[in-house]
Amino acid sequence: MIPRTITLFRTRFLLAVLALVVWAAPVGAAVDLEAMDELTPGEQYRQLSLLMLVTSGTDPALLELLRPIEERQAGSGAPELALDDYVTPLIRIVDQDTLLASAAGLFRYARENSQAIQERLTAIARENPILISMLDVNEMAADAIIIRNAIADSIEYSDVIDDPAAGERLQAFRGQTIYLRNMMEYNIFQEELASITNEAILDLGGRLDAYQRMFEDDVDPDLIKRRVESAEIMNQQTGSRYEDQAMARNAELLMMLILMESQVR
């Protein structure tokens, strides 16, 4: 029971994060990239990454499928929700039409502003390398998968599922989510493999160094000097290493988006 409760709470919270980009204004209002300037670079990067992972590869026909819900919500005078509402039980009573209308707004905005969003992500990574190097793209992908599944479930239980084309559109959306999950799992495998390999190399280097010391009575001053110089070089390269890691994280995210878009028929 406890794990399931935690999962349900996490799902609701993530749905709130998804809705945050749109629900900060009335439903149907445009998402404004400039409004995100008030957020920290890390939060901007996280929200924009999540937005793109949730919406990337969406079939344009899905937007048409959700249009009736958008129009219905636009005329209903849906209330604005405050940020604090997303961590309260209020999220439990948000109806499917509100969720799907907001999701449609996200899909449309992301499609129309994809280039600008990706440029913002790259700029943030370049300007804040240490911060972005610590972000976990796979964790953001996992959150996006939860949100995409929640959207798909809401579509399945809404009246738009009666549309003859709904089944195909929904299956395509779920297929994209599975594709994202496969990419995430592959990245995790690659990271684990690299970690094991690096540990093995370090262990081997340490063993060889220890064996060398066992058979040498005298200290080699040249060896010590070279190691000190190596340490200095490594210290100088620390900054560039963070930059490399940050851009690698950003490239990993963009590659996910590109591969998802390539699956759209």
PDB file of C-alpha atoms in Angstrom:
ATOM      1  CA  MET A   1       0.000   0.000   0.000  1.00  0.00           C
ATOM      2  CA  ILE A   2       2.733   2.482   0.862  1.00  0.00           C
ATOM      3  CA  PRO A   3       4.611   2.215  -2.460  1.00  0.00           C
ATOM      4  CA  ARG A   4       1.333   2.570  -4.384  1.00  0.00           C
ATOM      5  CA  THR A   5       0.368   5.627  -2.339  1.00  0.00           C
ATOM      6  CA  ILE A   6       3.751   7.210  -3.020  1.00  0.00           C
ATOM      7  CA  THR A   7       3.397   6.437  -6.730  1.00  0.00           C
ATOM      8  CA  LEU A   8      -0.062   8.008  -6.889  1.00  0.00           C
ATOM      9  CA  PHE A   9       1.146  11.115  -5.080  1.00  0.00           C
ATOM     10  CA  ARG A  10       4.172  11.403  -7.390  1.00  0.00           C
ATOM     11  CA  THR A  11       1.931  11.020 -10.447  1.00  0.00           C
ATOM     12  CA  ARG A  12      -0.389  13.781  -9.259  1.00  0.00           C
ATOM     13  CA  PHE A  13       2.531  16.041  -8.472  1.00  0.00           C
ATOM     14  CA  LEU A  14       4.063  15.463 -11.904  1.00  0.00           C
ATOM     15  CA  LEU A  15       0.732  16.188 -13.557  1.00  0.00           C
ATOM     16  CA  ALA A  16       0.760  19.450 -11.657  1.00  0.00           C
ATOM     17  CA  VAL A  17       4.229  20.282 -12.978  1.00  0.00           C
ATOM     18  CA  LEU A  18       2.985  19.551 -16.484  1.00  0.00           C
ATOM     19  CA  ALA A  19       0.003  21.814 -15.992  1.00  0.00           C
ATOM     20  CA  LEU A  20       2.087  24.554 -14.373  1.00  0.00           C
ATOM     21  CA  VAL A  21       3.404  25.835 -17.682  1.00  0.00           C
ATOM     22  CA  VAL A  22      -0.134  26.411 -18.935  1.00  0.00           C
ATOM     23  CA  TRP A  23      -2.294  26.789 -15.838  1.00  0.00           C
ATOM     24  CA  ALA A  24      -0.338  29.724 -14.488  1.00  0.00           C
ATOM     25  CA  ALA A  25      -2.631  31.591 -16.919  1.00  0.00           C
ATOM     26  CA  PRO A  26      -6.217  30.741 -17.954  1.00  0.00           C
ATOM     27  CA  VAL A  27      -6.618  27.605 -20.061  1.00  0.00           C
ATOM     28  CA  GLY A  28      -5.931  28.424 -23.672  1.00  0.00           C
ATOM     29  CA  ALA A  29      -3.468  31.202 -22.909  1.00  0.00           C
ATOM     30  CA  ALA A  30      -0.091  30.984 -24.640  1.00  0.00           C
ATOM     31  CA  VAL A  31       2.938  29.752 -22.758  1.00  0.00           C
ATOM     32  CA  ASP A  32       5.488  32.550 -22.589  1.00  0.00           C
ATOM     33  CA  LEU A  33       9.190  31.728 -22.652  1.00  0.00           C
ATOM     34  CA  GLU A  34       9.965  35.204 -21.362  1.00  0.00           C
ATOM     35  CA  ALA A  35       7.947  34.508 -18.218  1.00  0.00           C
ATOM     36  CA  MET A  36      10.449  31.782 -17.345  1.00  0.00           C
ATOM     37  CA  ASP A  37      13.241  34.345 -17.021  1.00  0.00           C
ATOM     38  CA  GLU A  38      12.162  34.790 -13.405  1.00  0.00           C
ATOM     39  CA  LEU A  39      13.003  31.153 -12.641  1.00  0.00           C
ATOM     40  CA  THR A  40      16.473  29.875 -11.798  1.00  0.00           C
ATOM     41  CA  PRO A  41      18.469  28.447 -14.742  1.00  0.00           C
ATOM     42  CA  GLY A  42      18.180  24.945 -13.318  1.00  0.00           C
ATOM     43  CA  GLU A  43      14.399  25.195 -12.962  1.00  0.00           C
ATOM     44  CA  GLN A  44      14.082  26.681 -16.453  1.00  0.00           C
ATOM     45  CA  TYR A  45      16.086  23.813 -17.882  1.00  0.00           C
ATOM     46  CA  ARG A  46      14.090  21.192 -15.969  1.00  0.00           C
ATOM     47  CA  GLN A  47      10.687  22.587 -16.924  1.00  0.00           C
ATOM     48  CA  LEU A  48      11.571  23.125 -20.586  1.00  0.00           C
ATOM     49  CA  SER A  49      13.154  19.665 -20.814  1.00  0.00           C
ATOM     50  CA  LEU A  50      10.087  18.094 -19.252  1.00  0.00           C
ATOM     51  CA  LEU A  51       7.834  20.070 -21.600  1.00  0.00           C
ATOM     52  CA  MET A  52       9.721  18.871 -24.669  1.00  0.00           C
ATOM     53  CA  LEU A  53       9.936  15.248 -23.536  1.00  0.00           C
ATOM     54  CA  VAL A  54       6.208  15.193 -22.808  1.00  0.00           C
ATOM     55  CA  THR A  55       5.221  16.735 -26.141  1.00  0.00           C
ATOM     56  CA  SER A  56       7.947  15.578 -28.535  1.00  0.00           C
ATOM     57  CA  GLY A  57       6.911  13.297 -31.376  1.00  0.00           C
ATOM     58  CA  THR A  58       3.231  14.072 -30.918  1.00  0.00           C
ATOM     59  CA  ASP A  59       1.190  13.318 -34.016  1.00  0.00           C
ATOM     60  CA  PRO A  60      -0.453  16.553 -35.282  1.00  0.00           C
ATOM     61  CA  ALA A  61      -3.681  14.580 -35.645  1.00  0.00           C
ATOM     62  CA  LEU A  62      -3.752  14.206 -31.871  1.00  0.00           C
ATOM     63  CA  LEU A  63      -4.180  17.966 -31.561  1.00  0.00           C
ATOM     64  CA  GLU A  64      -7.228  17.820 -33.806  1.00  0.00           C
ATOM     65  CA  LEU A  65      -8.595  15.000 -31.702  1.00  0.00           C
ATOM     66  CA  LEU A  66      -8.348  17.159 -28.581  1.00  0.00           C
ATOM     67  CA  ARG A  67      -9.677  20.336 -30.209  1.00  0.00           C
ATOM     68  CA  PRO A  68     -13.318  19.783 -29.078  1.00  0.00           C
ATOM     69  CA  ILE A  69     -12.150  19.557 -25.463  1.00  0.00           C
ATOM     70  CA  GLU A  70     -10.061  22.711 -25.869  1.00  0.00           C
ATOM     71  CA  GLU A  71     -13.042  24.608 -27.270  1.00  0.00           C
ATOM     72  CA  ARG A  72     -15.319  23.299 -24.546  1.00  0.00           C
ATOM     73  CA  GLN A  73     -12.892  24.378 -21.830  1.00  0.00           C
ATOM     74  CA  ALA A  74     -12.281  27.772 -23.441  1.00  0.00           C
ATOM     75  CA  GLY A  75     -15.962  28.587 -23.031  1.00  0.00           C
ATOM     76  CA  SER A  76     -16.273  27.218 -19.519  1.00  0.00           C
ATOM     77  CA  GLY A  77     -14.339  29.965 -17.758  1.00  0.00           C
ATOM     78  CA  ALA A  78     -11.944  27.482 -16.164  1.00  0.00           C
ATOM     79  CA  PRO A  79     -10.408  29.019 -13.018  1.00  0.00           C
ATOM     80  CA  GLU A  80      -6.750  29.909 -12.676  1.00  0.00           C
ATOM     81  CA  LEU A  81      -4.752  27.721 -10.316  1.00  0.00           C
ATOM     82  CA  ALA A  82      -2.028  29.045  -8.032  1.00  0.00           C
ATOM     83  CA  LEU A  83       1.346  27.329  -7.828  1.00  0.00           C
ATOM     84  CA  ASP A  84       0.738  26.191  -4.254  1.00  0.00           C
ATOM     85  CA  ASP A  85      -2.408  24.357  -5.388  1.00  0.00           C
ATOM     86  CA  TYR A  86      -0.322  21.712  -7.094  1.00  0.00           C
ATOM     87  CA  VAL A  87       0.939  20.200  -3.846  1.00  0.00           C
ATOM     88  CA  THR A  88      -2.496  20.108  -2.206  1.00  0.00           C
ATOM     89  CA  PRO A  89      -5.398  17.661  -2.560  1.00  0.00           C
ATOM     90  CA  LEU A  90      -6.919  20.108  -5.079  1.00  0.00           C
ATOM     91  CA  ILE A  91      -5.069  18.298  -7.842  1.00  0.00           C
ATOM     92  CA  ARG A  92      -7.261  15.252  -7.159  1.00  0.00           C
ATOM     93  CA  ILE A  93     -10.403  17.016  -8.327  1.00  0.00           C
ATOM     94  CA  VAL A  94      -9.015  18.457 -11.545  1.00  0.00           C
ATOM     95  CA  ASP A  95     -11.251  16.952 -14.230  1.00  0.00           C
ATOM     96  CA  GLN A  96     -10.075  15.194 -17.374  1.00  0.00           C
ATOM     97  CA  ASP A  97     -11.249  17.979 -19.683  1.00  0.00           C
ATOM     98  CA  THR A  98      -9.055  20.495 -17.849  1.00  0.00           C
ATOM     99  CA  LEU A  99      -6.082  18.140 -18.006  1.00  0.00           C
ATOM    100  CA  LEU A 100      -6.530  17.336 -21.697  1.00  0.00           C
ATOM    101  CA  ALA A 101      -7.197  20.943 -22.725  1.00  0.00           C
ATOM    102  CA  SER A 102      -4.009  21.957 -20.947  1.00  0.00           C
ATOM    103  CA  ALA A 103      -2.104  19.079 -22.551  1.00  0.00           C
ATOM    104  CA  ALA A 104      -3.341  20.175 -25.982  1.00  0.00           C
ATOM    105  CA  GLY A 105      -2.104  23.687 -25.249  1.00  0.00           C
ATOM    106  CA  LEU A 106       1.295  22.269 -24.347  1.00  0.00           C
ATOM    107  CA  PHE A 107       1.443  20.168 -27.510  1.00  0.00           C
ATOM    108  CA  ARG A 108       0.581  23.144 -29.694  1.00  0.00           C
ATOM    109  CA  TYR A 109       2.976  25.539 -27.976  1.00  0.00           C
ATOM    110  CA  ALA A 110       5.867  23.076 -28.080  1.00  0.00           C
ATOM    111  CA  ARG A 111       5.326  22.405 -31.796  1.00  0.00           C
ATOM    112  CA  GLU A 112       5.219  26.110 -32.639  1.00  0.00           C
ATOM    113  CA  ASN A 113       8.223  27.040 -30.474  1.00  0.00           C
ATOM    114  CA  SER A 114      10.366  23.909 -30.645  1.00  0.00           C
ATOM    115  CA  GLN A 115      13.395  25.658 -32.142  1.00  0.00           C
ATOM    116  CA  ALA A 116      13.313  28.523 -29.628  1.00  0.00           C
ATOM    117  CA  ILE A 117      12.962  26.106 -26.707  1.00  0.00           C
ATOM    118  CA  GLN A 118      15.889  23.959 -27.850  1.00  0.00           C
ATOM    119  CA  GLU A 119      18.023  27.064 -28.333  1.00  0.00           C
ATOM    120  CA  ARG A 120      17.146  28.180 -24.792  1.00  0.00           C
ATOM    121  CA  LEU A 121      18.109  24.762 -23.423  1.00  0.00           C
ATOM    122  CA  THR A 122      21.479  24.862 -25.199  1.00  0.00           C
ATOM    123  CA  ALA A 123      22.149  28.426 -24.021  1.00  0.00           C
ATOM    124  CA  ILE A 124      21.381  27.521 -20.405  1.00  0.00           C
ATOM    125  CA  ALA A 125      23.726  24.513 -20.627  1.00  0.00           C
ATOM    126  CA  ARG A 126      26.545  26.694 -21.979  1.00  0.00           C
ATOM    127  CA  GLU A 127      26.071  29.447 -19.391  1.00  0.00           C
ATOM    128  CA  ASN A 128      25.624  27.123 -16.388  1.00  0.00           C
ATOM    129  CA  PRO A 129      27.849  24.092 -17.079  1.00  0.00           C
ATOM    130  CA  ILE A 130      28.344  22.950 -13.482  1.00  0.00           C
ATOM    131  CA  LEU A 131      24.626  23.144 -12.703  1.00  0.00           C
ATOM    132  CA  ILE A 132      23.491  21.344 -15.849  1.00  0.00           C
ATOM    133  CA  SER A 133      26.235  18.697 -15.540  1.00  0.00           C
ATOM    134  CA  MET A 134      24.548  17.552 -12.319  1.00  0.00           C
ATOM    135  CA  LEU A 135      21.088  17.118 -13.882  1.00  0.00           C
ATOM    136  CA  ASP A 136      19.873  13.625 -14.687  1.00  0.00           C
ATOM    137  CA  VAL A 137      18.234  13.505 -18.124  1.00  0.00           C
ATOM    138  CA  ASN A 138      17.035   9.972 -17.447  1.00  0.00           C
ATOM    139  CA  GLU A 139      15.196  11.144 -14.344  1.00  0.00           C
ATOM    140  CA  MET A 140      13.433  13.830 -16.388  1.00  0.00           C
ATOM    141  CA  ALA A 141      12.574  11.209 -19.002  1.00  0.00           C
ATOM    142  CA  ALA A 142      11.088   8.992 -16.296  1.00  0.00           C
ATOM    143  CA  ASP A 143       8.898  11.887 -15.143  1.00  0.00           C
ATOM    144  CA  ALA A 144       7.846  12.577 -18.735  1.00  0.00           C
ATOM    145  CA  ILE A 145       6.838   8.934 -19.165  1.00  0.00           C
ATOM    146  CA  ILE A 146       4.559   9.135 -16.124  1.00  0.00           C
ATOM    147  CA  ILE A 147       2.931  12.314 -17.449  1.00  0.00           C
ATOM    148  CA  ARG A 148       2.496  10.946 -20.987  1.00  0.00           C
ATOM    149  CA  ASN A 149       0.861   7.807 -19.604  1.00  0.00           C
ATOM    150  CA  ALA A 150      -1.494   9.931 -17.503  1.00  0.00           C
ATOM    151  CA  ILE A 151      -2.485  11.954 -20.594  1.00  0.00           C
ATOM    152  CA  ALA A 152      -3.046   8.763 -22.584  1.00  0.00           C
ATOM    153  CA  ASP A 153      -5.204   7.295 -19.812  1.00  0.00           C
ATOM    154  CA  SER A 154      -7.280  10.488 -19.681  1.00  0.00           C
ATOM    155  CA  ILE A 155      -7.824  10.352 -23.447  1.00  0.00           C
ATOM    156  CA  GLU A 156      -8.926   6.744 -23.189  1.00  0.00           C
ATOM    157  CA  TYR A 157     -11.602   7.609 -20.612  1.00  0.00           C
ATOM    158  CA  SER A 158     -12.794  10.816 -22.308  1.00  0.00           C
ATOM    159  CA  ASP A 159     -15.532  11.200 -24.922  1.00  0.00           C
ATOM    160  CA  VAL A 160     -12.997  11.849 -27.707  1.00  0.00           C
ATOM    161  CA  ILE A 161     -12.168   8.139 -27.683  1.00  0.00           C
ATOM    162  CA  ASP A 162     -15.418   7.640 -29.629  1.00  0.00           C
ATOM    163  CA  ASP A 163     -13.793   9.313 -32.640  1.00  0.00           C
ATOM    164  CA  PRO A 164     -12.995   6.625 -35.276  1.00  0.00           C
ATOM    165  CA  ALA A 165      -9.397   7.865 -35.504  1.00  0.00           C
ATOM    166  CA  ALA A 166      -8.880   8.058 -31.739  1.00  0.00           C
ATOM    167  CA  GLY A 167      -7.645   4.511 -31.302  1.00  0.00           C
ATOM    168  CA  GLU A 168      -4.877   4.912 -33.862  1.00  0.00           C
ATOM    169  CA  ARG A 169      -3.846   8.324 -32.496  1.00  0.00           C
ATOM    170  CA  LEU A 170      -3.753   7.030 -28.929  1.00  0.00           C
ATOM    171  CA  GLN A 171      -1.759   3.953 -29.914  1.00  0.00           C
ATOM    172  CA  ALA A 172       0.793   6.153 -31.702  1.00  0.00           C
ATOM    173  CA  PHE A 173       1.142   8.367 -28.616  1.00  0.00           C
ATOM    174  CA  ARG A 174       1.631   5.364 -26.335  1.00  0.00           C
ATOM    175  CA  GLY A 175       4.133   3.948 -28.820  1.00  0.00           C
ATOM    176  CA  GLN A 176       6.165   7.154 -28.579  1.00  0.00           C
ATOM    177  CA  THR A 177       6.155   6.812 -24.796  1.00  0.00           C
ATOM    178  CA  ILE A 178       7.479   3.254 -25.037  1.00  0.00           C
ATOM    179  CA  TYR A 179      10.179   4.491 -27.423  1.00  0.00           C
ATOM    180  CA  LEU A 180      11.188   7.141 -24.884  1.00  0.00           C
ATOM    181  CA  ARG A 181      11.336   4.512 -22.150  1.00  0.00           C
ATOM    182  CA  ASN A 182      13.572   2.312 -24.307  1.00  0.00           C
ATOM    183  CA  MET A 183      15.971   5.218 -24.919  1.00  0.00           C
ATOM    184  CA  MET A 184      16.045   5.986 -21.203  1.00  0.00           C
ATOM    185  CA  GLU A 185      16.794   2.363 -20.299  1.00  0.00           C
ATOM    186  CA  TYR A 186      19.553   2.222 -22.935  1.00  0.00           C
ATOM    187  CA  ASN A 187      21.146   5.384 -21.520  1.00  0.00           C
ATOM    188  CA  ILE A 188      21.018   3.933 -18.015  1.00  0.00           C
ATOM    189  CA  PHE A 189      22.692   0.742 -19.269  1.00  0.00           C
ATOM    190  CA  GLN A 190      25.427   2.742 -21.017  1.00  0.00           C
ATOM    191  CA  GLU A 191      26.094   4.797 -17.879  1.00  0.00           C
ATOM    192  CA  GLU A 192      26.300   1.677 -15.714  1.00  0.00           C
ATOM    193  CA  LEU A 193      28.641   0.008 -18.209  1.00  0.00           C
ATOM    194  CA  ALA A 194      30.872   3.094 -18.341  1.00  0.00           C
ATOM    195  CA  SER A 195      30.957   3.232 -14.556  1.00  0.00           C
ATOM    196  CA  ILE A 196      32.030  -0.411 -14.316  1.00  0.00           C
ATOM    197  CA  THR A 197      34.695   0.116 -16.988  1.00  0.00           C
ATOM    198  CA  ASN A 198      36.072   3.230 -15.291  1.00  0.00           C
ATOM    199  CA  GLU A 199      36.207   1.465 -11.932  1.00  0.00           C
ATOM    200  CA  ALA A 200      38.076  -1.444 -13.509  1.00  0.00           C
ATOM    201  CA  ILE A 201      40.626   0.890 -15.101  1.00  0.00           C
ATOM    202  CA  LEU A 202      41.171   2.763 -11.841  1.00  0.00           C
ATOM    203  CA  ASP A 203      41.494  -0.494  -9.940  1.00  0.00           C
ATOM    204  CA  LEU A 204      44.026  -1.842 -12.444  1.00  0.00           C
ATOM    205  CA  GLY A 205      46.056   1.380 -12.289  1.00  0.00           C
ATOM    206  CA  GLY A 206      46.102   1.254  -8.502  1.00  0.00           C
ATOM    207  CA  ARG A 207      47.215  -2.369  -8.464  1.00  0.00           C
ATOM    208  CA  LEU A 208      50.052  -1.763 -10.936  1.00  0.00           C
ATOM    209  CA  ASP A 209      51.211   1.227  -8.912  1.00  0.00           C
ATOM    210  CA  ALA A 210      51.180  -0.843  -5.720  1.00  0.00           C
ATOM    211  CA  TYR A 211      53.112  -3.686  -7.346  1.00  0.00           C
ATOM    212  CA  GLN A 212      55.704  -1.220  -8.621  1.00  0.00           C
ATOM    213  CA  ARG A 213      56.247   0.184  -5.129  1.00  0.00           C
ATOM    214  CA  MET A 214      56.711  -3.326  -3.727  1.00  0.00           C
ATOM    215  CA  PHE A 215      59.784  -3.889  -5.890  1.00  0.00           C
ATOM    216  CA  GLU A 216      61.315  -0.420  -5.651  1.00  0.00           C
ATOM    217  CA  ASP A 217      63.204   0.550  -2.539  1.00  0.00           C
ATOM    218  CA  ASP A 218      64.042   4.050  -3.706  1.00  0.00           C
ATOM    219  CA  VAL A 219      61.544   6.808  -4.439  1.00  0.00           C
ATOM    220  CA  ASP A 220      61.629   7.982  -8.044  1.00  0.00           C
ATOM    221  CA  PRO A 221      61.665  11.818  -7.935  1.00  0.00           C
ATOM    222  CA  ASP A 222      60.922  12.080 -11.653  1.00  0.00           C
ATOM    223  CA  LEU A 223      57.831   9.938 -11.205  1.00  0.00           C
ATOM    224  CA  ILE A 224      56.625  12.127  -8.339  1.00  0.00           C
ATOM    225  CA  LYS A 225      57.228  15.244 -10.407  1.00  0.00           C
ATOM    226  CA  ARG A 226      55.260  13.850 -13.333  1.00  0.00           C
ATOM    227  CA  ARG A 227      52.363  12.947 -11.065  1.00  0.00           C
ATOM    228  CA  VAL A 228      52.301  16.404  -9.514  1.00  0.00           C
ATOM    229  CA  GLU A 229      52.282  17.946 -12.979  1.00  0.00           C
ATOM    230  CA  SER A 230      49.490  15.596 -14.016  1.00  0.00           C
ATOM    231  CA  ALA A 231      47.462  16.625 -10.972  1.00  0.00           C
ATOM    232  CA  GLU A 232      47.920  20.292 -11.876  1.00  0.00           C
ATOM    233  CA  ILE A 233      46.768  19.653 -15.439  1.00  0.00           C
ATOM    234  CA  MET A 234      43.728  17.744 -14.199  1.00  0.00           C
ATOM    235  CA  ASN A 235      42.863  20.594 -11.856  1.00  0.00           C
ATOM    236  CA  GLN A 236      43.071  23.083 -14.743  1.00  0.00           C
ATOM    237  CA  GLN A 237      40.786  20.893 -16.827  1.00  0.00           C
ATOM    238  CA  THR A 238      38.075  20.711 -14.174  1.00  0.00           C
ATOM    239  CA  GLY A 239      36.198  23.693 -15.602  1.00  0.00           C
ATOM    240  CA  SER A 240      36.214  22.346 -19.134  1.00  0.00           C
ATOM    241  CA  ARG A 241      35.131  18.947 -17.826  1.00  0.00           C
ATOM    242  CA  TYR A 242      31.966  20.454 -16.353  1.00  0.00           C
ATOM    243  CA  GLU A 243      31.319  22.228 -19.650  1.00  0.00           C
ATOM    244  CA  ASP A 244      31.754  18.950 -21.521  1.00  0.00           C
ATOM    245  CA  GLN A 245      29.416  17.149 -19.131  1.00  0.00           C
ATOM    246  CA  ALA A 246      26.790  19.877 -19.382  1.00  0.00           C
ATOM    247  CA  MET A 247      26.832  19.831 -23.181  1.00  0.00           C
ATOM    248  CA  ALA A 248      26.758  16.025 -23.118  1.00  0.00           C
ATOM    249  CA  ARG A 249      23.627  16.142 -20.949  1.00  0.00           C
ATOM    250  CA  ASN A 250      22.080  18.653 -23.348  1.00  0.00           C
ATOM    251  CA  ALA A 251      23.065  16.578 -26.389  1.00  0.00           C
ATOM    252  CA  GLU A 252      21.535  13.508 -24.750  1.00  0.00           C
ATOM    253  CA  LEU A 253      18.251  15.355 -24.260  1.00  0.00           C
ATOM    254  CA  LEU A 254      18.218  16.750 -27.808  1.00  0.00           C
ATOM    255  CA  MET A 255      19.002  13.305 -29.212  1.00  0.00           C
ATOM    256  CA  MET A 256      15.969  11.900 -27.398  1.00  0.00           C
ATOM    257  CA  LEU A 257      13.810  14.639 -28.914  1.00  0.00           C
ATOM    258  CA  ILE A 258      15.220  14.124 -32.416  1.00  0.00           C
ATOM    259  CA  LEU A 259      14.687  10.360 -32.287  1.00  0.00           C
ATOM    260  CA  MET A 260      11.131  10.780 -31.007  1.00  0.00           C
ATOM    261  CA  GLU A 261      10.334  13.264 -33.787  1.00  0.00           C
ATOM    262  CA  SER A 262      11.764  10.848 -36.357  1.00  0.00           C
ATOM    263  CA  GLN A 263       9.116   8.284 -35.396  1.00  0.00           C
ATOM    264  CA  VAL A 264       6.188  10.548 -36.372  1.00  0.00           C
ATOM    265  CA  ARG A 265       4.386   9.251 -39.438  1.00  0.00           C
TER     266      ARG A 265
END
